[in-house]
mmCIF file of C-alpha atoms in Angstrom:
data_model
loop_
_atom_site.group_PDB
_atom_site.id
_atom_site.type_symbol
_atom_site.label_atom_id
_atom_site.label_comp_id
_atom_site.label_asym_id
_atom_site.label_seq_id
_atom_site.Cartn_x
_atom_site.Cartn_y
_atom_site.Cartn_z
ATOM 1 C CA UNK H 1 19.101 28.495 18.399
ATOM 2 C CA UNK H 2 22.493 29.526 19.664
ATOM 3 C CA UNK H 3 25.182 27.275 19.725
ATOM 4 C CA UNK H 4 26.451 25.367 22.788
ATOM 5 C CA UNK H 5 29.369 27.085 24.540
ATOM 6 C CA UNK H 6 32.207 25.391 25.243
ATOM 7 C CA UNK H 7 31.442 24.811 28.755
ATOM 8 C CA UNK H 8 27.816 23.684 28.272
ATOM 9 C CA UNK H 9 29.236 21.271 25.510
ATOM 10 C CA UNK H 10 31.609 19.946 28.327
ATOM 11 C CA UNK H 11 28.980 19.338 30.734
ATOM 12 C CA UNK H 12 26.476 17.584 28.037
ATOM 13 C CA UNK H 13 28.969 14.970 27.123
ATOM 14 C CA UNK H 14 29.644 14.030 31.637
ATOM 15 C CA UNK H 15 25.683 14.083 31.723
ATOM 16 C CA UNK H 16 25.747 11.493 29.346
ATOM 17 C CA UNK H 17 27.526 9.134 31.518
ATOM 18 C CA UNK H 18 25.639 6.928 33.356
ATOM 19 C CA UNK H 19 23.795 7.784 36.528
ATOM 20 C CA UNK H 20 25.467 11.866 36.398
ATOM 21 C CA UNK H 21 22.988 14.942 36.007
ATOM 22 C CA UNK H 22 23.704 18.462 35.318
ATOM 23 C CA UNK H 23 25.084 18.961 39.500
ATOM 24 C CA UNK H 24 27.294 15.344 39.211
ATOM 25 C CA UNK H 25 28.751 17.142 35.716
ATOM 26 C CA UNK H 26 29.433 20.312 36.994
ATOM 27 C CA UNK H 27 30.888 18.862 39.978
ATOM 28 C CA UNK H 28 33.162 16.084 38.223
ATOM 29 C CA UNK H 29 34.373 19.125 35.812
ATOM 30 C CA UNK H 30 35.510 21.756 38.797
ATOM 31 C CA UNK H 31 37.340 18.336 40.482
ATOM 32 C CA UNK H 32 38.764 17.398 38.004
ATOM 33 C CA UNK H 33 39.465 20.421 35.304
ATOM 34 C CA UNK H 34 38.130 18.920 31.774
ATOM 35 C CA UNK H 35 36.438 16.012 30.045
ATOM 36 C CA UNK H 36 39.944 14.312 29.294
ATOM 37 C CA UNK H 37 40.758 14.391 33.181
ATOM 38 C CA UNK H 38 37.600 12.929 33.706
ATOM 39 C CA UNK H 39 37.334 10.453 31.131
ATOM 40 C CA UNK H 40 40.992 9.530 32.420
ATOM 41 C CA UNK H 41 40.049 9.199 35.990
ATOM 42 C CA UNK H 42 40.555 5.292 38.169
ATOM 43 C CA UNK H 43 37.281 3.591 39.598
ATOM 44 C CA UNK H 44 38.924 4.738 42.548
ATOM 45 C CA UNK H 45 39.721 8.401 42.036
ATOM 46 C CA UNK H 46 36.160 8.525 40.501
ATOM 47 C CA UNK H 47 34.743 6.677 44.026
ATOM 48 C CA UNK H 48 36.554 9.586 45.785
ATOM 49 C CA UNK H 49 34.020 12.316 44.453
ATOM 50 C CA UNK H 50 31.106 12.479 46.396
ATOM 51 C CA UNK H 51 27.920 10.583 45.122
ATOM 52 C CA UNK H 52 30.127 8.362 43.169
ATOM 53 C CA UNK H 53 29.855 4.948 44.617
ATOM 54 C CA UNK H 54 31.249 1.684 43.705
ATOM 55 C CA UNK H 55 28.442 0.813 41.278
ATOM 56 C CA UNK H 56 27.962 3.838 39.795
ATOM 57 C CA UNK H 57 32.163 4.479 39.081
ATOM 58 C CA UNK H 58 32.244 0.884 37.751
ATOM 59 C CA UNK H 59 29.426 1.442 35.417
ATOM 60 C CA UNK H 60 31.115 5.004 34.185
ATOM 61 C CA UNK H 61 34.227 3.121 33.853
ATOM 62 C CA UNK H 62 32.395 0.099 31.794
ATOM 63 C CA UNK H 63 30.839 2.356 29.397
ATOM 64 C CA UNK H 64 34.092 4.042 28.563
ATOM 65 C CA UNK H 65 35.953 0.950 28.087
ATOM 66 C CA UNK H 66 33.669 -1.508 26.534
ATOM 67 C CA UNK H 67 34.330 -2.168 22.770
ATOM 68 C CA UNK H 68 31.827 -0.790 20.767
ATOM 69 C CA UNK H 69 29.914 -3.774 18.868
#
């Protein structure tokens, strides 16, 4: 099988937060330019992308902040 490229890698690790498919990934990457941008991102600036609401920013923002047990 032939190895991820950089892009696709980029887009599997925003599908893996919660509630965001391949579209929401793709999306969140063009708005906001890379991973780290997106993984630095408010609630709020998150809430201002479309199909983010409320819940699901506060749950992206909970699983990146959360201590890992």
């Amino acid at each position: 099988r032939k190895p991820l490229s950089t892009k696709e890698q980029q887009e599997f690790i925003i599908e893996s937060f919660p509630g965001v498919g391949p579209s929401l990934a793709k999306y969140l990457l063009s708005k906001f330019g890379s991973v780290k941008n997106v993984v630095n991102a408010s609630e709020s600036e998150l809430m201002d992308v479309e199909k983010i609401g409320k819940s699901k920013a506060g749950e992206i923002q909970r699983v990146l902040s959360e201590d890992y047990q």
